Coordinates of C-alpha atoms in Angstrom, one line a residue:
M30 CA 28.9 -40.1 3.7
A31 CA 26.1 -38.0 2.3
R32 CA 24.5 -39.4 -0.8
S33 CA 25.0 -37.2 -3.9
R34 CA 21.9 -35.9 -5.5
S35 CA 21.0 -33.5 -8.4
E36 CA 18.4 -30.9 -9.3
Y37 CA 17.4 -29.0 -12.4
V38 CA 18.4 -25.4 -12.7
C39 CA 17.0 -22.9 -15.2
Q40 CA 19.8 -21.3 -17.2
N41 CA 17.9 -18.1 -17.7
C42 CA 16.6 -17.2 -14.2
G43 CA 18.2 -19.7 -11.8
H44 CA 15.0 -21.4 -10.7
R45 CA 15.6 -24.8 -9.2
A46 CA 13.3 -27.8 -9.6
P47 CA 13.6 -31.3 -8.2
R48 CA 12.6 -32.9 -11.5
Y49 CA 12.7 -31.9 -15.1
V50 CA 9.9 -29.8 -16.6
G51 CA 9.8 -28.5 -20.2
R52 CA 8.8 -24.9 -19.2
C53 CA 10.4 -23.0 -16.3
P54 CA 7.7 -22.0 -13.8
A55 CA 9.5 -18.8 -12.9
C56 CA 10.5 -17.2 -16.3
E57 CA 8.3 -19.4 -18.5
S58 CA 11.2 -20.2 -20.9
W59 CA 11.1 -23.5 -22.7
N60 CA 13.8 -26.2 -22.5
S61 CA 16.1 -24.1 -20.2
L62 CA 16.4 -26.5 -17.2
V63 CA 19.7 -28.4 -17.0
E64 CA 20.5 -31.1 -14.5
E65 CA 23.3 -30.1 -12.0
A66 CA 24.8 -32.1 -9.2
I67 CA 24.5 -30.8 -5.7
A68 CA 27.7 -31.1 -3.6
P69 CA 26.8 -31.6 0.2
T70 CA 28.0 -28.8 2.3
A71 CA 29.7 -29.1 5.6
K72 CA 26.5 -27.9 7.4
T73 CA 24.4 -30.5 5.6
A74 CA 27.0 -33.3 6.4
I75 CA 26.8 -32.4 10.2
A76 CA 23.1 -32.3 10.1
T77 CA 23.1 -35.8 8.5
V78 CA 25.5 -37.4 11.0
L79 CA 24.4 -35.8 14.3
P80 CA 21.0 -36.7 15.8
S81 CA 18.6 -33.9 16.5
R82 CA 19.2 -33.7 20.3
Q83 CA 23.0 -33.6 19.8
R84 CA 22.6 -30.8 17.3
R85 CA 20.6 -28.8 19.8
D86 CA 23.2 -29.4 22.5
R87 CA 26.0 -28.4 20.1
L88 CA 24.3 -25.1 19.1
A89 CA 23.5 -24.3 22.8
E90 CA 27.2 -24.7 23.8
A91 CA 28.4 -22.4 20.9
P92 CA 29.8 -19.2 22.4
P93 CA 28.1 -16.0 21.2
Q94 CA 29.9 -14.1 18.4
A95 CA 31.4 -10.6 19.1
V96 CA 29.5 -7.8 17.4
A97 CA 31.6 -6.4 14.6
A98 CA 29.2 -3.5 13.6
Q99 CA 30.5 0.0 14.0
P100 CA 28.6 3.3 14.1
L101 CA 28.9 5.3 10.9
S102 CA 30.8 8.1 12.6
A103 CA 33.5 5.7 13.6
I104 CA 34.3 4.6 10.1
A105 CA 37.3 6.5 8.7
D106 CA 36.9 8.7 5.7
V107 CA 39.0 7.5 2.8
S108 CA 39.2 9.5 -0.4
Q109 CA 39.8 7.2 -3.3
Q110 CA 41.2 8.5 -6.6
R111 CA 39.4 7.2 -9.6
I112 CA 41.5 5.4 -12.2
A113 CA 41.3 7.0 -15.7
S114 CA 40.7 4.4 -18.3
G115 CA 42.4 6.3 -21.1
S116 CA 39.1 7.0 -22.9
G117 CA 36.9 10.0 -22.0
E118 CA 33.8 8.4 -23.3
F119 CA 34.4 5.2 -21.2
D120 CA 35.1 7.3 -18.1
R121 CA 31.9 9.2 -18.7
V122 CA 29.8 6.1 -18.7
L123 CA 31.6 4.9 -15.5
G124 CA 30.8 8.1 -13.8
G125 CA 34.3 9.7 -13.9
G126 CA 36.6 6.7 -14.1
L127 CA 37.2 3.3 -12.5
V128 CA 36.6 3.1 -8.7
P129 CA 39.3 0.9 -7.0
G130 CA 37.9 -2.4 -5.8
S131 CA 34.7 -2.2 -7.9
L132 CA 33.2 -4.8 -10.3
V133 CA 32.1 -3.7 -13.7
L134 CA 30.0 -6.1 -15.8
I135 CA 29.9 -5.4 -19.6
G136 CA 27.4 -7.1 -21.9
G137 CA 26.5 -6.9 -25.5
D138 CA 25.9 -8.8 -28.7
P139 CA 28.8 -10.8 -30.2
G140 CA 31.1 -8.7 -32.2
I141 CA 29.8 -5.4 -30.8
G142 CA 33.2 -4.3 -29.4
K143 CA 33.4 -5.4 -25.8
S144 CA 36.8 -7.1 -26.0
T145 CA 38.1 -4.4 -28.2
L146 CA 37.2 -1.7 -25.7
L147 CA 38.7 -3.6 -22.8
L148 CA 41.9 -4.4 -24.8
Q149 CA 42.3 -0.7 -25.6
T150 CA 41.7 0.1 -21.9
A151 CA 44.2 -2.4 -20.7
T152 CA 46.8 -1.1 -23.2
A153 CA 46.3 2.5 -21.9
L154 CA 46.4 1.5 -18.3
S155 CA 49.5 -0.7 -18.6
Q156 CA 51.6 2.4 -19.4
Q157 CA 51.4 3.4 -15.7
Q158 CA 50.5 0.2 -13.7
P159 CA 50.4 -3.6 -14.0
I160 CA 47.3 -4.9 -15.7
L161 CA 46.1 -8.6 -15.8
Y162 CA 44.0 -9.7 -18.8
V163 CA 42.4 -13.1 -18.4
C164 CA 41.4 -14.4 -21.8
A165 CA 39.3 -17.4 -21.2
E166 CA 38.0 -17.7 -24.8
E167 CA 41.1 -17.0 -26.8
S168 CA 44.7 -18.1 -26.8
G169 CA 47.5 -15.7 -26.0
Q170 CA 48.6 -15.6 -29.7
Q171 CA 45.1 -14.5 -30.8
V172 CA 44.9 -11.7 -28.2
K173 CA 48.4 -10.6 -29.3
L174 CA 47.3 -10.4 -32.9
R175 CA 44.3 -8.1 -31.9
W176 CA 46.6 -6.0 -29.7
Q177 CA 49.0 -5.5 -32.6
R178 CA 46.2 -4.2 -34.8
I179 CA 44.9 -1.9 -32.1
A180 CA 48.3 -0.6 -31.0
A181 CA 49.8 -0.4 -34.5
H182 CA 50.4 3.4 -34.0
R183 CA 52.7 2.8 -31.0
S184 CA 56.4 2.8 -31.5
P185 CA 58.3 -0.4 -30.7
N186 CA 60.1 1.2 -27.7
Q187 CA 56.7 1.7 -26.0
A188 CA 56.1 -2.0 -25.7
D189 CA 53.8 -2.7 -22.7
Q190 CA 55.9 -4.5 -20.1
Q191 CA 53.2 -4.3 -17.5
F192 CA 50.5 -5.9 -19.6
Y193 CA 50.1 -9.5 -18.2
L194 CA 48.1 -12.0 -20.2
L195 CA 46.7 -15.2 -18.7
P196 CA 44.9 -17.7 -21.0
E197 CA 43.1 -19.7 -18.3
I198 CA 39.6 -20.9 -17.4
D199 CA 40.3 -22.5 -14.0
L200 CA 38.9 -20.2 -11.3
D201 CA 41.5 -21.4 -8.7
A202 CA 44.4 -20.6 -11.0
I203 CA 43.0 -17.1 -11.8
V204 CA 42.4 -16.3 -8.1
A205 CA 45.9 -17.5 -7.3
E206 CA 47.3 -15.2 -10.0
L207 CA 45.3 -12.2 -8.7
E208 CA 46.6 -12.8 -5.2
T209 CA 50.2 -13.1 -6.4
L210 CA 50.3 -10.2 -8.9
R211 CA 47.8 -7.9 -7.1
P212 CA 47.2 -5.7 -10.2
P213 CA 45.1 -2.5 -9.7
V214 CA 42.9 -3.5 -12.6
A215 CA 42.1 -7.0 -14.0
I216 CA 39.9 -8.0 -16.9
I217 CA 38.0 -11.2 -17.2
D218 CA 36.9 -12.1 -20.7
S219 CA 34.5 -13.8 -20.2
I220 CA 32.7 -14.9 -17.0
Q221 CA 30.7 -17.6 -18.9
A222 CA 34.0 -19.4 -19.8
L223 CA 35.3 -19.8 -16.3
Y224 CA 35.2 -23.1 -14.5
S225 CA 35.4 -23.9 -10.8
P226 CA 36.5 -27.5 -10.0
A227 CA 34.4 -27.5 -6.8
L228 CA 31.2 -27.6 -8.8
G229 CA 30.2 -30.4 -11.0
S230 CA 28.3 -28.4 -13.5
A231 CA 29.6 -27.4 -16.9
P232 CA 31.1 -23.9 -17.6
G233 CA 28.5 -21.3 -18.4
S234 CA 25.8 -22.9 -16.2
V235 CA 24.0 -20.8 -13.7
A236 CA 25.9 -22.3 -10.7
Q237 CA 29.3 -21.8 -12.4
V238 CA 28.6 -18.2 -13.4
R239 CA 27.2 -17.3 -9.9
E240 CA 29.9 -18.9 -7.9
C241 CA 32.8 -17.7 -10.1
T242 CA 31.5 -14.1 -9.9
A243 CA 31.0 -14.3 -6.1
A244 CA 34.6 -15.7 -5.7
L245 CA 36.0 -12.9 -7.9
M246 CA 34.0 -10.3 -6.0
R247 CA 35.5 -11.5 -2.6
V248 CA 39.0 -11.3 -4.0
A249 CA 38.4 -7.9 -5.6
K250 CA 37.1 -6.4 -2.3
Q251 CA 39.8 -7.9 -0.2
L252 CA 42.7 -6.8 -2.4
T253 CA 41.1 -3.6 -3.8
I254 CA 41.3 -4.8 -7.4
T255 CA 39.1 -3.2 -10.0
L256 CA 37.5 -6.0 -12.1
L257 CA 36.1 -5.6 -15.6
I258 CA 34.0 -8.6 -16.4
V259 CA 32.6 -9.5 -19.9
G260 CA 29.2 -11.2 -19.9
H261 CA 27.4 -13.0 -22.7
V262 CA 23.9 -12.0 -23.6
T263 CA 20.8 -14.1 -24.5
K264 CA 18.8 -13.8 -27.7
D265 CA 16.6 -11.2 -25.9
G266 CA 19.6 -9.0 -25.2
A267 CA 19.9 -9.6 -21.4
I268 CA 23.0 -10.8 -19.7
A269 CA 23.1 -14.6 -19.6
G270 CA 23.0 -16.2 -16.3
P271 CA 21.0 -15.5 -13.1
K272 CA 19.8 -12.0 -12.4
V273 CA 21.7 -12.1 -9.1
L274 CA 24.9 -11.6 -11.3
E275 CA 23.8 -8.0 -12.0
H276 CA 23.1 -7.5 -8.3
L277 CA 26.5 -8.7 -7.2
V278 CA 28.5 -6.2 -9.4
D279 CA 28.7 -2.4 -8.9
T280 CA 28.2 -1.3 -12.5
V281 CA 26.4 -2.9 -15.4
L282 CA 27.1 -1.7 -18.9
Y283 CA 25.3 -2.7 -22.1
F284 CA 26.7 -2.2 -25.6
E285 CA 24.1 -0.8 -28.1
G286 CA 24.4 0.0 -31.8
D287 CA 23.2 -1.1 -35.1
R288 CA 25.3 -3.9 -36.6
F289 CA 25.0 -2.2 -40.0
A290 CA 26.4 1.1 -38.6
S291 CA 29.8 1.9 -37.3
H292 CA 28.9 3.6 -34.0
R293 CA 28.9 1.8 -30.7
L294 CA 27.0 3.0 -27.6
P295 CA 27.9 1.7 -24.2
R296 CA 25.1 2.5 -21.7
S297 CA 25.2 2.2 -17.9
V298 CA 22.0 0.6 -16.6
K299 CA 23.3 0.3 -13.1
N300 CA 26.1 2.4 -11.4
R301 CA 26.6 2.6 -7.7
F302 CA 29.2 5.4 -8.2
G303 CA 27.7 7.5 -10.9
A304 CA 24.6 8.3 -12.9
S305 CA 22.7 5.4 -14.5
Q306 CA 21.6 5.6 -18.2
E307 CA 24.8 7.4 -19.0
L308 CA 25.8 7.0 -22.6
G309 CA 29.2 6.9 -24.4
I310 CA 29.6 7.1 -28.1
F311 CA 32.3 5.4 -30.1
E312 CA 32.9 4.7 -33.8
M313 CA 34.3 1.3 -34.9
V314 CA 37.3 1.8 -37.2
D315 CA 40.0 -0.6 -38.4
R316 CA 42.2 0.3 -35.4
G317 CA 39.5 -0.3 -32.8
L318 CA 37.0 2.1 -31.2
E319 CA 37.5 5.8 -31.5
E320 CA 35.6 8.5 -29.5
V321 CA 33.1 10.6 -31.4
G322 CA 33.7 14.3 -31.0
N323 CA 30.3 15.7 -31.9
P324 CA 27.7 13.0 -30.9
S325 CA 24.6 15.0 -31.9
A326 CA 25.7 15.3 -35.5
L327 CA 25.7 11.5 -35.6
F328 CA 22.0 11.3 -35.1
L329 CA 20.9 14.3 -37.2
G330 CA 20.0 13.8 -40.8
S331 CA 20.7 16.3 -43.6
R332 CA 19.0 19.7 -42.9
D333 CA 19.6 21.0 -46.4
Q334 CA 16.5 19.4 -47.9
A335 CA 13.2 19.4 -46.0
T336 CA 11.3 16.1 -45.9
S337 CA 7.8 15.5 -44.7
G338 CA 7.4 13.5 -41.5
T339 CA 10.7 14.4 -39.9
A340 CA 11.2 16.2 -36.6
T341 CA 14.1 16.9 -34.3
I342 CA 14.1 16.3 -30.6
V343 CA 16.6 16.7 -27.8
A344 CA 17.0 13.5 -25.8
C345 CA 18.9 13.3 -22.5
E346 CA 20.8 10.1 -22.0
G347 CA 22.0 10.3 -18.4
T348 CA 23.6 13.8 -18.2
R349 CA 24.3 14.0 -22.0
P350 CA 21.9 15.9 -24.3
L351 CA 21.7 14.5 -27.8
L352 CA 19.8 15.9 -30.8
V353 CA 18.0 13.1 -32.7
E354 CA 16.1 13.2 -35.9
L355 CA 12.8 11.2 -35.8
Q356 CA 11.3 10.0 -39.1
A357 CA 7.7 9.0 -39.5
L358 CA 5.7 7.5 -42.3
V359 CA 1.9 7.3 -42.4
S360 CA 0.4 5.5 -45.4
P361 CA -3.0 3.9 -46.1
S362 CA -3.2 0.3 -44.9
S363 CA -3.8 -2.6 -47.3
Y364 CA -4.9 -4.9 -44.4
S365 CA -7.8 -4.9 -42.0
S366 CA -5.4 -4.5 -39.1
P367 CA -2.9 -1.6 -39.8
R368 CA 0.8 -2.1 -39.1
R369 CA 2.7 -0.2 -36.4
A370 CA 6.5 -0.4 -36.2
G371 CA 9.1 1.6 -34.2
T372 CA 12.8 1.5 -34.6
G373 CA 14.7 3.2 -31.8
I374 CA 11.5 4.1 -29.8
E375 CA 9.4 2.1 -27.4
Y376 CA 6.6 0.3 -29.3
N377 CA 4.0 0.8 -26.5
R378 CA 4.8 4.5 -26.4
L379 CA 4.1 4.7 -30.2
L380 CA 0.7 3.0 -29.7
Q381 CA -0.2 5.4 -26.9
I382 CA 0.6 8.5 -29.0
L383 CA -1.4 7.2 -32.0
A384 CA -4.4 6.6 -29.7
V385 CA -4.1 10.2 -28.3
L386 CA -3.9 11.6 -31.8
E387 CA -7.0 9.7 -32.9
K388 CA -9.0 10.4 -29.7
R389 CA -8.1 14.0 -29.0
L390 CA -7.5 15.3 -32.5
G391 CA -9.8 13.1 -34.5
L392 CA -7.2 11.9 -37.0
P393 CA -8.3 8.5 -38.5
L394 CA -4.9 6.9 -37.9
S395 CA -6.5 3.5 -37.2
K396 CA -6.9 3.1 -41.0
F397 CA -3.2 3.9 -41.8
D398 CA 0.0 2.1 -41.3
A399 CA 2.5 4.0 -39.0
Y400 CA 6.2 3.7 -39.0
V401 CA 8.6 5.7 -36.8
A402 CA 12.4 5.5 -36.6
S403 CA 15.2 7.4 -35.0
A404 CA 18.2 8.3 -37.1
G405 CA 21.3 6.4 -36.3
G406 CA 19.5 3.6 -34.5
L407 CA 19.7 5.3 -31.0
N408 CA 17.2 3.9 -28.6
V409 CA 15.1 6.8 -27.2
A410 CA 13.0 5.7 -24.3
E411 CA 12.4 8.9 -22.4
P412 CA 8.9 10.6 -22.5
A413 CA 10.4 13.9 -23.6
A414 CA 10.4 12.5 -27.2
D415 CA 6.6 12.3 -27.3
L416 CA 6.0 15.7 -28.9
G417 CA 8.5 15.0 -31.6
I418 CA 6.9 11.6 -32.4
A419 CA 3.4 13.1 -32.5
I420 CA 4.3 16.0 -34.7
A421 CA 6.3 13.8 -37.1
L422 CA 3.3 11.5 -37.5
V423 CA 0.9 14.4 -38.1
A424 CA 3.4 16.0 -40.6
S425 CA 3.6 12.7 -42.5
F426 CA -0.1 12.3 -42.4
R427 CA -0.7 15.8 -43.8
D428 CA 2.4 15.6 -46.0
R429 CA 4.0 18.8 -44.5
C430 CA 7.6 19.7 -43.8
L431 CA 8.6 21.3 -40.5
R432 CA 11.0 24.2 -40.2
P433 CA 14.5 22.7 -40.0
D434 CA 15.6 25.1 -37.3
T435 CA 12.9 23.9 -34.8
V436 CA 13.4 21.4 -32.0
L437 CA 10.5 19.7 -30.1
I438 CA 10.6 19.0 -26.4
G439 CA 7.7 17.7 -24.3
E440 CA 5.8 14.8 -22.8
I441 CA 2.2 14.1 -23.9
G442 CA -0.4 13.1 -21.3
L443 CA -3.4 10.8 -22.2
G444 CA -5.7 13.8 -22.2
G445 CA -3.7 15.5 -24.9
Q446 CA -2.0 18.0 -22.4
M447 CA 1.7 18.8 -22.4
R448 CA 3.7 17.7 -19.4
P449 CA 7.0 19.3 -18.2
V450 CA 10.3 17.5 -18.7
S451 CA 13.6 17.6 -16.8
Q452 CA 16.9 19.2 -17.7
V453 CA 15.4 21.8 -20.1
E454 CA 18.2 24.2 -19.9
L455 CA 20.7 21.5 -20.8
R456 CA 18.6 20.5 -23.8
L457 CA 18.2 24.1 -25.1
K458 CA 21.9 24.8 -24.7
E459 CA 22.8 21.8 -26.9
A460 CA 20.2 22.8 -29.5
A461 CA 21.6 26.4 -29.6
K462 CA 25.1 25.1 -30.0
L463 CA 24.2 23.3 -33.2
G464 CA 22.5 26.3 -34.8
F465 CA 18.8 25.7 -34.0
Q466 CA 16.7 28.9 -33.5
R467 CA 13.3 27.8 -32.2
A468 CA 12.0 25.4 -29.6
L469 CA 8.5 24.2 -28.7
L470 CA 8.3 23.2 -25.1
P471 CA 5.6 22.7 -22.3
K472 CA 4.1 25.9 -20.9
G473 CA 5.8 27.0 -17.7
Q474 CA 9.3 26.0 -18.8
E475 CA 9.9 28.9 -21.1
R476 CA 11.5 30.9 -18.3
C477 CA 14.8 29.2 -18.9
E478 CA 17.6 31.3 -20.1
S479 CA 18.3 30.5 -23.8
D480 CA 19.3 32.1 -27.0
L481 CA 16.5 30.2 -28.8
E482 CA 13.0 31.5 -29.5
L483 CA 10.9 29.6 -26.9
V484 CA 7.3 28.8 -27.9
P485 CA 5.3 27.5 -24.9
V486 CA 2.4 25.2 -25.5
S487 CA -0.1 23.7 -23.0
R488 CA -2.0 21.2 -25.3
L489 CA -0.9 18.9 -28.1
V490 CA -3.4 20.5 -30.6
D491 CA -1.8 23.9 -30.0
A492 CA 1.7 22.5 -30.5
I493 CA 0.7 20.9 -33.8
G494 CA -0.9 24.1 -35.0
L495 CA 2.2 26.2 -34.2
A496 CA 4.6 23.6 -35.7
L497 CA 2.7 23.2 -39.0
Q498 CA 1.3 26.7 -39.6
E499 CA 4.5 27.7 -41.4
A500 CA 5.2 24.3 -42.7
P501 CA 5.2 24.1 -46.5
P502 CA 3.7 21.1 -48.4
S503 CA 6.2 18.4 -49.2
S504 CA 7.8 18.6 -52.7
D505 CA 8.8 14.9 -52.8
R506 CA 5.2 13.5 -53.3
S507 CA 5.2 10.9 -56.0

C-alpha cells in the first residue's frame, strides 16, 4: 500500500511546495500555504507496485485507442435557445440570456447582492421549469425567509412548485441530486462551502474548490444543465481559489458598487458567449434588486448649478454607453510630496495625465494635490475618459466652470496629441438623448452623423482652449 504524504498548497494561487514557507514563491503572499494530504492515484499505485520492466511490457501490450476526433464539417449544427433569466439587465451582462450547459461564476464583496440576484432569478425561472437551488451556507428556513421578502408581491396561488431547495455541502449528494432531478438551471451558493469526501483537505481549500468545480462542470456538460456558481472574493477583490477556477467556467461576473450607495453593477470580465466588460445596473431596494431604467442619469450630477473642476464624459462599458460626471480638485500641497488620489479611475492613468499636463502645457501641478472622482462610484478604466480627466483638472486649477451642455471624448497620447476612440456614434447618440448639445472629440471622427455640434481637436492644448474659452470663473470660491 502506498504511503500517504502531504504537501503545502497556496490558498491564493494554488502553488504547491514540499515544505512550509512563510511567503509563496509564485504570488508572494504571506502565510497562505496550508498543508494538504495527497491521496495516491491508481496510476501512482501501479507505478509503485510494478517494476520498471513490467511497466514497459504492460504499456507495450496496450492496444491503440481509436481516434474520436471529427472534422468540423461533420459536427451537426444545433441551435440552442438561450434561457431568459427574468431580468433584462442580467441577460444583457450574460450576452442575451443563459446558454444551456454553461457555467457562470459570480463573485463580489459580502453583502453586495449575489445571492439576492440569484434568488430572484431562480424565482422567475421556476414559473416555467424546475430549478435547483443548492444553499451550502444557509439553512432552508433562512433561504425561505429571504424568498418571502423578495417575492412578497406575488399572490399566494402563485407559489413556486418547481423551486427545489437543497441545503447540502456534500459534493456527492449534490451530483446525485443533479442527475436525478436534471433541472435546466441549477444554482450553487457557494462553491467555497462544498466538500468532497474523496479529498482530505478542508472545505474552501484550493484542492476542494478546484475538484468540486471540475466535477460540477462534467455533470453540467453531460446533462446540459446551466450552473450559476457563487464564489467568494479575497481582500483584493479577486475570486478566492486558484486562477484555474476562472478558466474552467464559461462566464465570470463581478459585482461592483459603492457599499454606501444603493446601486449594484454586475460586470462580465469573461464571456465565451457574449461581449466581455458588459455592465448591468441594478438598485438595491427593500424587495431586492430592481433594474435601473435610465443608467446615465445615475452617474450624472446636477447640471443646474455649474461647479469648477467638473466635466462630463461618455464611457462605453461593453456595448453600453454611459454618461459619467468627473470631478477634479487641485489645491496647493502642504507636503513636500503632493498627494494624488483617484476614485473610480485608474491611478496610473491619473499620474500619466498629470505628467502630460505639466510637460506639454507647463502647468506646475507637481506642487499641487490632485484628486479625481467619478460620480456614483463607477469604475471608468477606458482611455476615452482621458480628455475629461485632463480638462477637469485644468478647470479646477484655473477655477473655471465648463459649459454644462458639453461632453468630452478622447484619448491623450504621451506627446499631448489626441487619439481616436471606438464606438463614437454610439457615444454621441447617448449624449444627444440626454440633452447635450456640444461634443469635443479627436480630429477625424467628426464625420459621424449626430445632432450635436462636433468640435474636432488634434492636440490637448487646443481642446483645453476650446473647452475653457467660454467657461466663466467659478462663483463658489471661498
